[in-house]
XYZ file of C-alpha atoms in Angstrom:
600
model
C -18.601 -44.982 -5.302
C -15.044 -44.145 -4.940
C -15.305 -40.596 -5.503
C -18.621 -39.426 -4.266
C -17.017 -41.004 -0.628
C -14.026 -38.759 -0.341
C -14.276 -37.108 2.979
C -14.204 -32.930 2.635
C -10.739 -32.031 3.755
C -9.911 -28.386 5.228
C -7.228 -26.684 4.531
C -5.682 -23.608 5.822
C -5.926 -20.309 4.263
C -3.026 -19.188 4.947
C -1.391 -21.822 2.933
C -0.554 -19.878 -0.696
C 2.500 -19.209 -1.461
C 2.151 -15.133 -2.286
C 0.715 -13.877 1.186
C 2.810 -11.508 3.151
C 5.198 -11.964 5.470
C 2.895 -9.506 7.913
C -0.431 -11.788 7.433
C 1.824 -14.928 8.016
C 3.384 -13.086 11.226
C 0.431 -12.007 12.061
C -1.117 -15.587 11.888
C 1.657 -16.824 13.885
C 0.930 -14.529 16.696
C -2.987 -15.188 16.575
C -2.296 -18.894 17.193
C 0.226 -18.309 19.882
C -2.604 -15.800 21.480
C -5.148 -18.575 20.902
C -2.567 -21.374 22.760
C -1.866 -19.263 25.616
C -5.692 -19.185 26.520
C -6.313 -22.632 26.594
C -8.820 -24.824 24.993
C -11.196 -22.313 24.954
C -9.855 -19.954 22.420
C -8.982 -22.991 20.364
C -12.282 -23.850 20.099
C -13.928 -20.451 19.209
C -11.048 -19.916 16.683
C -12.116 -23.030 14.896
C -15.692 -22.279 15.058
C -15.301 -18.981 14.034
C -13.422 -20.064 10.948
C -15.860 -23.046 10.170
C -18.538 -19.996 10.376
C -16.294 -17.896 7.921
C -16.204 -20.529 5.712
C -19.600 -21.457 5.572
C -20.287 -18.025 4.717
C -18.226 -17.480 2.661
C -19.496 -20.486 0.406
C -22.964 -18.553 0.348
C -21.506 -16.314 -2.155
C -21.226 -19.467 -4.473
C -24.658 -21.611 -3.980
C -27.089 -18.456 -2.709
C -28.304 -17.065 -6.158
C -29.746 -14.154 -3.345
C -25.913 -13.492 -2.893
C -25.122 -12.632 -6.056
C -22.392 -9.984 -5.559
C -19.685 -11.019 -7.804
C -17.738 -8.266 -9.954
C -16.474 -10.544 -12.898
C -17.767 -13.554 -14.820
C -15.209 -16.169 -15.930
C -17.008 -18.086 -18.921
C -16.703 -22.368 -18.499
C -18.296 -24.416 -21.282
C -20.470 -21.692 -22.415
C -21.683 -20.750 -18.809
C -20.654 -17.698 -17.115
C -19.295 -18.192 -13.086
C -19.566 -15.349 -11.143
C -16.756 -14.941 -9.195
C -15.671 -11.950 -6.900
C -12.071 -10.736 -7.830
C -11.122 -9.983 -4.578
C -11.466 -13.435 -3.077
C -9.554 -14.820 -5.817
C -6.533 -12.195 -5.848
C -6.311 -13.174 -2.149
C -6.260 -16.542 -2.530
C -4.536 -17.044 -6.035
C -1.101 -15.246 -6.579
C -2.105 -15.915 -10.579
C -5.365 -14.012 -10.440
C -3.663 -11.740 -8.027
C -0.906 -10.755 -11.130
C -3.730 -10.964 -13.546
C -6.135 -8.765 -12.649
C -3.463 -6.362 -10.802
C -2.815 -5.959 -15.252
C -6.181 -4.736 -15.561
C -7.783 -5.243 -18.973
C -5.989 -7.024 -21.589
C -6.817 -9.047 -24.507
C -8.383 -12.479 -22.785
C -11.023 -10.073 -21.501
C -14.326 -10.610 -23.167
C -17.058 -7.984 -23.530
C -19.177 -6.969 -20.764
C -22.271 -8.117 -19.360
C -25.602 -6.145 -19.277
C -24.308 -5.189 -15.657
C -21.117 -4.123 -16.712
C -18.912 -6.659 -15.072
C -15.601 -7.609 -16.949
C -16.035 -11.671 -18.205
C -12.973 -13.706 -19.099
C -12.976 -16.953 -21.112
C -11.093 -19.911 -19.216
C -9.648 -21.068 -21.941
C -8.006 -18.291 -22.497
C -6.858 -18.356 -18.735
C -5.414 -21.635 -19.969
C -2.091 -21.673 -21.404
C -2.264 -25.499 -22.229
C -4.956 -28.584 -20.757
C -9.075 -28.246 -19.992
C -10.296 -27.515 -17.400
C -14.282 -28.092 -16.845
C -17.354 -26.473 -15.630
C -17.050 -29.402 -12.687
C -13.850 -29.104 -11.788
C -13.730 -25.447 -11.376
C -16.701 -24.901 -9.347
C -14.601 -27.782 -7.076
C -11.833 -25.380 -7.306
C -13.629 -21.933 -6.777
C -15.113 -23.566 -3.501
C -11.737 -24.539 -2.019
C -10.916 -21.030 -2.458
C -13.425 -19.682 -0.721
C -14.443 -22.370 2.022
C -10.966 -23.859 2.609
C -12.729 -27.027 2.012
C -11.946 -29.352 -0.568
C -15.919 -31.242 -1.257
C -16.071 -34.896 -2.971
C -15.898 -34.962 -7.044
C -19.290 -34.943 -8.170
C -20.321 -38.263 -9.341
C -21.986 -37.500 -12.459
C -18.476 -36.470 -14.265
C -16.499 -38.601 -11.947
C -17.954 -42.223 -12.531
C -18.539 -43.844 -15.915
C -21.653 -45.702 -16.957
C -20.163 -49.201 -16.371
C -22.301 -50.276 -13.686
C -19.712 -53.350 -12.806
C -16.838 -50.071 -12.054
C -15.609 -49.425 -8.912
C -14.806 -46.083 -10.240
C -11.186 -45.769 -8.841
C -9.217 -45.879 -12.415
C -11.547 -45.109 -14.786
C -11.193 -42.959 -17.828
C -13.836 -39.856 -16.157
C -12.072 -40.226 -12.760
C -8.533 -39.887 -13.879
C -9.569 -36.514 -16.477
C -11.594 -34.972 -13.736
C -8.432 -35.110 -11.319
C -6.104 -34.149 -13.975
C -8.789 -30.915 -14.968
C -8.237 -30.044 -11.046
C -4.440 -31.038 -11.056
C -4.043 -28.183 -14.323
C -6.046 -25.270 -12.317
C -4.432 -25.693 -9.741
C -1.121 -25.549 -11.305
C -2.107 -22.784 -13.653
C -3.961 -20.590 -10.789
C -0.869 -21.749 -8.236
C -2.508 -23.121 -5.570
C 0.492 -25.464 -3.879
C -0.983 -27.469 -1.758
C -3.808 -28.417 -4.281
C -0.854 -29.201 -6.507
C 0.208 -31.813 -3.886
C -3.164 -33.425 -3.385
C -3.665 -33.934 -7.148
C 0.081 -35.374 -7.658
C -0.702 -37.516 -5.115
C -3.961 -39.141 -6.289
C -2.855 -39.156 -9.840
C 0.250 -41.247 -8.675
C -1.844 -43.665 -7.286
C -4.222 -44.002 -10.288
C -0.760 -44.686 -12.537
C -0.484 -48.492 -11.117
C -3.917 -49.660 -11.509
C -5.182 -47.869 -14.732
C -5.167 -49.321 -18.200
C -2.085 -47.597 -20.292
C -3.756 -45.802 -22.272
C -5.466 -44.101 -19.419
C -1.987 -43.199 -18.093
C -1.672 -40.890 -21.200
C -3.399 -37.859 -19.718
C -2.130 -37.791 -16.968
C 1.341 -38.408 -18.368
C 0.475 -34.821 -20.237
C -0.253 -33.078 -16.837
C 2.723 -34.748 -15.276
C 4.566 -32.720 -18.497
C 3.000 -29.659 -18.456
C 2.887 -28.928 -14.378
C 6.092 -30.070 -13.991
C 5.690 -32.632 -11.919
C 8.868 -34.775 -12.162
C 7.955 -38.050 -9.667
C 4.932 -37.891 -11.903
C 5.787 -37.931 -15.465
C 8.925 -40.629 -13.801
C 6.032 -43.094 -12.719
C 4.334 -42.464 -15.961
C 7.175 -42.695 -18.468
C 8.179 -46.316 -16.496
C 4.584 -47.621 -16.425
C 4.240 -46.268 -20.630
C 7.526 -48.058 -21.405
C 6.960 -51.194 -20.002
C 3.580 -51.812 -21.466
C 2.481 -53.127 -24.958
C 1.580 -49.538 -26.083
C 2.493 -49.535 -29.421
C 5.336 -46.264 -30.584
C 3.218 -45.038 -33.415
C 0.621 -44.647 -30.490
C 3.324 -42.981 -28.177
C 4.905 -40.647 -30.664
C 0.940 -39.678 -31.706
C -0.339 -38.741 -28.478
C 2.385 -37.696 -26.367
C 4.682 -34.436 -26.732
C 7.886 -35.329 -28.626
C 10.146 -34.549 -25.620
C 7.864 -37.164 -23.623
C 7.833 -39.989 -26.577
C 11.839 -39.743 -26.949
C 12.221 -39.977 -23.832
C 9.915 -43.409 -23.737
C 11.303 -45.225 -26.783
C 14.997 -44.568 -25.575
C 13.810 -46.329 -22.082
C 12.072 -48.998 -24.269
C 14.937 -49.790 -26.083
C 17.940 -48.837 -23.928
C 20.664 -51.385 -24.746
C 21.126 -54.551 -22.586
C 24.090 -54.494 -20.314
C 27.753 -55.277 -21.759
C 25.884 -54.506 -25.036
C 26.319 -50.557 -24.503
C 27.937 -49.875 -28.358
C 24.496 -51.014 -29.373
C 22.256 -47.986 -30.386
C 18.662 -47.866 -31.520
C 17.913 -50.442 -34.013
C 17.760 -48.393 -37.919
C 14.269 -48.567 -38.647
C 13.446 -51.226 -41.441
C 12.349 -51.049 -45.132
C 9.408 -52.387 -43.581
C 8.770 -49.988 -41.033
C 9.547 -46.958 -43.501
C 7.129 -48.283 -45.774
C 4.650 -48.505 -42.839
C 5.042 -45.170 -41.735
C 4.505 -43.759 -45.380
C 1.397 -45.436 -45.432
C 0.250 -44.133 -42.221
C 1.049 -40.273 -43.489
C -0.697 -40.525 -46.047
C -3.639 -41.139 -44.271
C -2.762 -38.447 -42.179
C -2.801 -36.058 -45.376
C -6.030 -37.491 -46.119
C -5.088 -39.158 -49.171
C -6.271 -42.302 -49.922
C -5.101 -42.719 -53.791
C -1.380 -42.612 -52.501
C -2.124 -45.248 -49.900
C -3.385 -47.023 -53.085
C 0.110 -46.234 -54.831
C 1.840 -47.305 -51.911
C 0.039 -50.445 -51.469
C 0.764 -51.575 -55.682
C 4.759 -50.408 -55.162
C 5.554 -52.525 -52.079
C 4.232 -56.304 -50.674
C 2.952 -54.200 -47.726
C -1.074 -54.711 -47.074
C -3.385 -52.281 -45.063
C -3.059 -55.002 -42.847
C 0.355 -55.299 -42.268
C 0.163 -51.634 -41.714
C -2.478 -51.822 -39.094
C -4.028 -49.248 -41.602
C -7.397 -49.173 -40.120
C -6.434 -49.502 -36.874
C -4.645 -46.278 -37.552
C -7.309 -44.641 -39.833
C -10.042 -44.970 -37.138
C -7.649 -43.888 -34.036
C -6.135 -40.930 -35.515
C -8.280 -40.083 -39.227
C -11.475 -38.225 -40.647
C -14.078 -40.377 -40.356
C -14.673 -40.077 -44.106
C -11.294 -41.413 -44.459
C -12.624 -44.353 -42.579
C -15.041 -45.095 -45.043
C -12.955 -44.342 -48.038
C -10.103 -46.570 -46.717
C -12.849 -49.350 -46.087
C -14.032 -49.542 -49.527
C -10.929 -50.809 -50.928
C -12.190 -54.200 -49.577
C -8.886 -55.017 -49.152
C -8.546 -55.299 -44.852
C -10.110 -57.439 -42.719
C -12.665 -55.155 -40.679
C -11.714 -57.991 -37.473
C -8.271 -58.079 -37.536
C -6.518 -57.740 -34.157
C -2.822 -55.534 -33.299
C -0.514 -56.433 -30.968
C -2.695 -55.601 -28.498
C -4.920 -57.839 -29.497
C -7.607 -54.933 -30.229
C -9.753 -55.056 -33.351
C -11.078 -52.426 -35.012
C -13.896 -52.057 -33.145
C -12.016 -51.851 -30.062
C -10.298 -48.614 -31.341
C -13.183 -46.861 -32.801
C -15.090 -47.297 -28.880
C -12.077 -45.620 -27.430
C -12.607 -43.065 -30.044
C -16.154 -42.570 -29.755
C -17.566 -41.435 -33.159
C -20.686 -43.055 -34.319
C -20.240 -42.794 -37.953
C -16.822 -44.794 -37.389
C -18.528 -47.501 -35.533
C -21.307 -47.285 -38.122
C -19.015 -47.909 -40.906
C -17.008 -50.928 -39.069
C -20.545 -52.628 -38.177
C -21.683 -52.230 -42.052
C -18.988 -54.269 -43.093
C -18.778 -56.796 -40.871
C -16.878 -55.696 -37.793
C -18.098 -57.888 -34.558
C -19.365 -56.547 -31.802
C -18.867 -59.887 -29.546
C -14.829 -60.029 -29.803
C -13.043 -59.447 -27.083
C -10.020 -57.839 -25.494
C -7.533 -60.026 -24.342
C -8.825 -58.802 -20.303
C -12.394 -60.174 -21.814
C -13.934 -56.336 -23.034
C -15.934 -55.796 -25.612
C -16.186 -52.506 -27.501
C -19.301 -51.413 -25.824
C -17.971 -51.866 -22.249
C -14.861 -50.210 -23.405
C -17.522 -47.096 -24.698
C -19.053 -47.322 -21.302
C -16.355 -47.096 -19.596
C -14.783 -44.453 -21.204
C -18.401 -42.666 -21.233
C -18.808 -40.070 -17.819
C -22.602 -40.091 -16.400
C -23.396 -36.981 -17.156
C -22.684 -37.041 -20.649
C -24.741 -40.309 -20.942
C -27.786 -39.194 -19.018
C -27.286 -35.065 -21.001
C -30.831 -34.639 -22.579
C -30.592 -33.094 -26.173
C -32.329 -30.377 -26.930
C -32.875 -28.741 -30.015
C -30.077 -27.170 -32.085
C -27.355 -28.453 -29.151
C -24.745 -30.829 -30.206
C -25.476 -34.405 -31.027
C -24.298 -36.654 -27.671
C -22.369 -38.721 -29.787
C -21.443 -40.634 -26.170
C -24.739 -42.108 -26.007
C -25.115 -42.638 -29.456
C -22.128 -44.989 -29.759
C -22.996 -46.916 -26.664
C -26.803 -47.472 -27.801
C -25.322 -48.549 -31.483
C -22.901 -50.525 -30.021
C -25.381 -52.453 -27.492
C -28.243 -52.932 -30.205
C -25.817 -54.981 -32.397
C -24.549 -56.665 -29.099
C -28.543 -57.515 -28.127
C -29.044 -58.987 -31.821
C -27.212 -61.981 -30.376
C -28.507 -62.775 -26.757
C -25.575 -64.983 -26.243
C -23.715 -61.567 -26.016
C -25.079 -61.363 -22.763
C -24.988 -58.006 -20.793
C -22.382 -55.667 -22.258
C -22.151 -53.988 -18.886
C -20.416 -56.962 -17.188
C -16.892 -56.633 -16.007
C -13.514 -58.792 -17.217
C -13.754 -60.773 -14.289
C -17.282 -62.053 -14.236
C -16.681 -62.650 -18.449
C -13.891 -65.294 -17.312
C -15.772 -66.868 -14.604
C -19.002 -67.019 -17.391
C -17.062 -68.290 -19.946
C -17.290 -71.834 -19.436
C -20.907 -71.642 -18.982
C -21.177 -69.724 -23.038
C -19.614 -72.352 -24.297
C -21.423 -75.086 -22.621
C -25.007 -73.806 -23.786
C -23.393 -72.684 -27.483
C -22.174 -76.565 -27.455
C -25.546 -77.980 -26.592
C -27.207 -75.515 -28.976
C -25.313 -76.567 -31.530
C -24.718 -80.084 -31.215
C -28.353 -81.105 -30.325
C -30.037 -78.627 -32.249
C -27.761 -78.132 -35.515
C -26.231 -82.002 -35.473
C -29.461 -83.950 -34.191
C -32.536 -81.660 -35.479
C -30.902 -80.580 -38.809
C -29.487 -83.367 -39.812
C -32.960 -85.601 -38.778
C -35.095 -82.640 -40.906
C -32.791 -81.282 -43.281
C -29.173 -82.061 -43.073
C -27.925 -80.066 -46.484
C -29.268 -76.725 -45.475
C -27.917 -77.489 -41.480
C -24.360 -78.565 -43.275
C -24.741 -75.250 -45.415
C -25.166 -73.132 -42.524
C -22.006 -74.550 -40.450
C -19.895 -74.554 -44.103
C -20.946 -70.569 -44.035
C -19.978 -70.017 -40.750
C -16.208 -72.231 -40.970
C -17.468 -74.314 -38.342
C -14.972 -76.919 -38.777
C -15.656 -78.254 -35.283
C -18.949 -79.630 -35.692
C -17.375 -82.741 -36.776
C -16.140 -82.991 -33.641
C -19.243 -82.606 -32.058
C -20.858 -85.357 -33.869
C -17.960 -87.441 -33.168
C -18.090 -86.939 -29.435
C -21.705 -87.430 -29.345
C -21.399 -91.007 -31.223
C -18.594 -91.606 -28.541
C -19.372 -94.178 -25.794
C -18.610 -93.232 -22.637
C -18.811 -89.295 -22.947
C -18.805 -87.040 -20.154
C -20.262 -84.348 -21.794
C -17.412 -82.354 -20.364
C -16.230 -79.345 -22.918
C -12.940 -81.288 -23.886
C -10.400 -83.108 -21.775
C -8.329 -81.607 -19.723
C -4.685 -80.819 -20.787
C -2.354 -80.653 -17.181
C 0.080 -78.521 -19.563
C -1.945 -75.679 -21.007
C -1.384 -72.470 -19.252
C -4.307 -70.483 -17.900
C -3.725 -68.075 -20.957
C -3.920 -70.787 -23.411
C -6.657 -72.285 -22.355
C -8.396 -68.706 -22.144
C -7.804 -68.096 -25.646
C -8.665 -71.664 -27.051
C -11.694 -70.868 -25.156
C -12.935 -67.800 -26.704
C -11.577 -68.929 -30.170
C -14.163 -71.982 -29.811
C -16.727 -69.755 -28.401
C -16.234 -66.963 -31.273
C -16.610 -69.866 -34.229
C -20.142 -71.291 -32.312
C -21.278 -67.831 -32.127
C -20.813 -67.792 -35.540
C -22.520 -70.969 -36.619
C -25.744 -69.884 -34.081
C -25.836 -66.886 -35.353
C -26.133 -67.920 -39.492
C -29.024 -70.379 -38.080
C -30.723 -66.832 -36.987
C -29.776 -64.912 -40.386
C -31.344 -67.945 -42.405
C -33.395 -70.004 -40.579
C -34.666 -67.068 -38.370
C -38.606 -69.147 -37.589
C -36.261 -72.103 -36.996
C -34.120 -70.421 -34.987
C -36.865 -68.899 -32.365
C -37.847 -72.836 -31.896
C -34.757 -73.813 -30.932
C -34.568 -70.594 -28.464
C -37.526 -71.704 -26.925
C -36.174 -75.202 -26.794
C -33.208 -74.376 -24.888
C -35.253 -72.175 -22.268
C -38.440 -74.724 -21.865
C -36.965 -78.201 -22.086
C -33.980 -80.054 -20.969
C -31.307 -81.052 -23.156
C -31.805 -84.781 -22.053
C -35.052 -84.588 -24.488
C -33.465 -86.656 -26.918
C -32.415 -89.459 -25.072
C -36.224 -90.776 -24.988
C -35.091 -94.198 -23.524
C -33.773 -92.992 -20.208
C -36.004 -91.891 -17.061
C -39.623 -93.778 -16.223
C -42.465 -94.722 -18.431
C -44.126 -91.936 -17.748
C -41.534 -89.759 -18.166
C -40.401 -91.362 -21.660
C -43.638 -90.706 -22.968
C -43.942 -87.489 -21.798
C -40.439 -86.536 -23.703
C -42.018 -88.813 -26.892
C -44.671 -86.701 -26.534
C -42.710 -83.507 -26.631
C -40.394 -84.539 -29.064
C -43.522 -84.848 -31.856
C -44.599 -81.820 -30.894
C -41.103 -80.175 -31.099
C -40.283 -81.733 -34.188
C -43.889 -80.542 -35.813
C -43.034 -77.164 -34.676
C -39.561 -77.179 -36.710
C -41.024 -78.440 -39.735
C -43.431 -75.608 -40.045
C -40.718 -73.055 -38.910
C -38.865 -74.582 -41.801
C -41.375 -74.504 -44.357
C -41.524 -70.550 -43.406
C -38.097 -70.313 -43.879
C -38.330 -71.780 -47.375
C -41.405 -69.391 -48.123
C -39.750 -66.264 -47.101
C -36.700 -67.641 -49.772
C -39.176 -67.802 -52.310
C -40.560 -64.965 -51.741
C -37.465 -63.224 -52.523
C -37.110 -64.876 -55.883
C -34.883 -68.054 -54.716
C -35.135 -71.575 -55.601
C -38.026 -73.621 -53.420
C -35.585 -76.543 -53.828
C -34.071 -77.636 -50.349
C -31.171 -79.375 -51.802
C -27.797 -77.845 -50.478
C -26.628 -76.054 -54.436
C -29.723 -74.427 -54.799
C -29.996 -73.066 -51.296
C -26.361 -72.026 -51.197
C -26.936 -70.117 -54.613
C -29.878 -68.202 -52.696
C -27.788 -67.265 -50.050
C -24.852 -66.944 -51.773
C -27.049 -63.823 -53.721
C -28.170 -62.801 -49.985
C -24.485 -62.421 -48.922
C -23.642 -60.049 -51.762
C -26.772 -57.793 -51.626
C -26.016 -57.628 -47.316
């Protein structure tokens, strides 16, 4: 993993900013001393600080060298810490504790040593239990160890780990301690590494440390971030929402800085449109879901042409969620300019009852981004290690991590065409072919030859459910002479983008046809699984091959058309079990289910 391999890098003690002009003279004259005798004193000088800074580390991981005189509280968990290490090495803890008590100071322990609260070290950012440790040792030691990997690396097993969401907020919780304790050079390793984690992380991952960048003062930074924020598809509600105002001006002027010879041009008015947008999107902010009702009856603007749940589940109380949702008035799948749904948004959020609320009405699990993720592997990748592996004990916090990645992958595993949520962009694209070939085969042998041979109104009720428009064109390729079998012909002009989306739109509207065979045929549906694993797809062409071997797929084909029947008939039982019509005519069935639908 990228992080766990960093090498431990030493740095020199002397290096803060507030030591004396005496020690640094005095340095100076040690090294000169250690120079004029040769390799020899070179070499003992570096073993005797290696030695120094070994033992000095014994302070921190020894629990038998517990002689700290303060506590500094992290995430609930006191760090001892010894004040005169840190006043040395810190010119921050050096002024603070030169003030002596003041009002971040919490009570004292048992042993009467003074304990401060970080956060109230902190005059802006987080910085975490993790991180500081990381940061106490390279005051001590010198040394600078490798990020831990359990708050370092996310879940995604397919990750290398080098942009992700825990990887970039662990760096910028060192870059703000060591900005806020000043510690220079630290300062200069973190800008560094942040910059490079600016050109290859998603946008939205730029965010935090476009915050850092703001607050630390770091102008190449918050220059690299600003360009990369500006040129992306990040939506302004998004910018002015997440970034400080100072930060977001500063964006949409860059966004939309005039073209050249056009410099009388300023910043387009904002629309009727827009206004009426933004109104909508405040009152969701106040909570207030009977004005975004008014709103909605006074203008032509939906909740979808506001992007109102999109907005409601990135920025709102989840019960606002759910109260905005039971309009029934927005579709739960609808996609932004990003092309993120819903469900996309609440994964980067991370609150279960949000993603339990999308999933009750409908949201699907199986869309995906336009760089082929699904909610889930967003959640996982936004998800650190630790947090996902954190056993709950009682009267602790509910992980709600965990909770939205196991919700999220048990509607993904209700359709195994899903296929492993883990997977990365990349291996999606190179898969996607193969989907659509077995959806295609699933589909047009099972749902054109077998329902339409056993009982061709409930199989045309199913696809008419599902607005599978395109099984006529299945039929129609499969009554074809001279088909290849090939997914469609090839079209020299389509663009690779094109095609990819005319892909996954054919894939998405198979899924859904396969997956109302498993909500109302569900026996019928396991024998067609087991079709597709056991036999080959060839099974109905019963004149091709040997003798033997057409009487062997005769054979099978009896027995695979008994086994249907009888799935059927269970079908039909379970329907009349729940008070619908035994009749297998197409109006009675599509009554049933039509009653099924609106008690889902």
């Amino acid at each position: 993993m990228a992080n766990s391999s960093e090498p431990s890098s030493s740095l020199s003690f002397t290096s803060s900013s507030h030591l004396s002009n005496g020690s640094i003279s005095q340095n100076r004259s040690s090294s000169s001393s250690s120079e004029a005798g040769g390799g020899r004193g070179s070499n003992l000088e570096v073993i005797s600080l290696s030695r120094l800074s070994s033992n000095l580390e014994l302070l921190l991981i020894d629990s038998t060298c517990d002689y700290s005189d303060a506590q500094i509280v992290v995430e609930d968990i006191p760090v001892g810490v010894h004040r005169c290490i840190l006043a040395a090495r810190s010119k921050f803890f050096n002024d603070f504790f030169k003030r002596g008590k003041g009002s971040v100071e919490l009570d004292e322990d048992k042993e009467g040593k003074p304990k401060y609260n970080m956060s109230d070290l902190l005059p802006f950012g987080k910085v975490g239990y993790e991180a500081f440790l990381i940061f106490l040792s390279y005051l001590y030691t010198g040394k600078f160890k490798p990020s831990p990997v359990e708050v370092s690396t996310c879940v995604d097993n397919g990750c290398p780990h080098d942009s992700c969401r825990p990887a970039i907020i662990f760096a910028v919780e060192l870059m703000y301690a060591s900005f806020v304790f000043q510690v220079p050079e630290l300062i200069s390793l973190f800008q560094r590494r942040l910059l490079n984690f600016v050109g290859k992380a998603l946008v939205e991952d730029v965010i935090p440390i476009l915050e850092v960048a703001f607050h630390c003062e770091s102008r190449q930074l918050v220059e690299q971030c600003v360009d990369r924020v500006a040129r992306s598809d990040l939506d302004d509600i998004s910018i002015e929402k997440e970034l400080p105002n100072e930060v977001a001006e500063k964006i949409i002027i860059l966004r939309y800085k005039p073209l050249p010879g056009d410099e009388n041009n300023t910043l387009a008015l904002e629309t009727l449109r827009g206004k009426r947008i933004r109104r909508i999107h405040k009152a969701l902010d106040s909570d207030d879901v009977e004005l975004v009702k008014l709103l909605l009856t006074e203008s032509d603007i939906t909740l979808d042409d506001a992007n109102a749940i999109h907005y409601a589940v990135a920025y709102c109380d989840p019960k606002v969620v759910s109260e905005v949702l039971s309009l029934g008035v927005a579709d739960v799948n609808l996609r932004n300019s990003r092309g993120y749904t819903v469900l996309h948004m609440a994964a980067m959020r991370r609150e279960p009852s949000v993603i339990v609320s999308l999933l009750t009405k409908g949201a699907c699990a199986l869309d995906l981004t336009s760089d082929g993720r699904s909610a889930v592997s967003i959640c996982r990748r936004l998800t650190r290690l630790k947090d996902y592996h954190a056993k709950m004990e009682q009267g602790q916090k509910t992980n709600k991590d965990r909770i939205c990645i196991d919700v999220l992958e048990r509607e993904m595993r209700r359709n195994p065409l899903a296929g492993n949520p883990s997977i990365t962009s990349h291996t999606i694209a190179e898969d996607l072919h193969m989907k659509l070939l077995y959806l295609e085969n699933r589909v047009l042998y099972i749902a054109v030859a077998f329902a339409r041979l056993f009982f061709p109104s409930e199989a045309k009720l199913v696809v008419d459910i599902a607005h599978a428009e395109t099984m006529s064109e299945f039929a129609g390729r499969s009554a074809s002479k001279g088909s290849n079998g090939t997914l469609r012909e090839v079209d020299l002009n389509e663009t690779p983008i094109m095609q990819k989306k005319r892909l996954h739109s054919r894939m998405e509207t198979l899924m859904r046809t396969v997956e109302m065979g498993r909500r109302y045929f569900p026996h019928c549906s396991e024998v067609v699984d087991k079709f597709m694993e056991d036999d080959l797809p060839d099974l109905f062409y019963l004149e091709t091959g040997t003798e033997e071997e057409q009487r062997i797929k005769r054979m099978r084909f009896m027995e695979l058309k008994d086994d249907v029947h009888k799935a059927f008939n269970k079908d039909k039982a379970e329907f009349n079990r729940c008070g619908f019509s035994s009749s297998s005519s197409s109006t009675s069935l599509k009554v049933g289910v039509n009653y099924k639908l609106r008690k889902l």
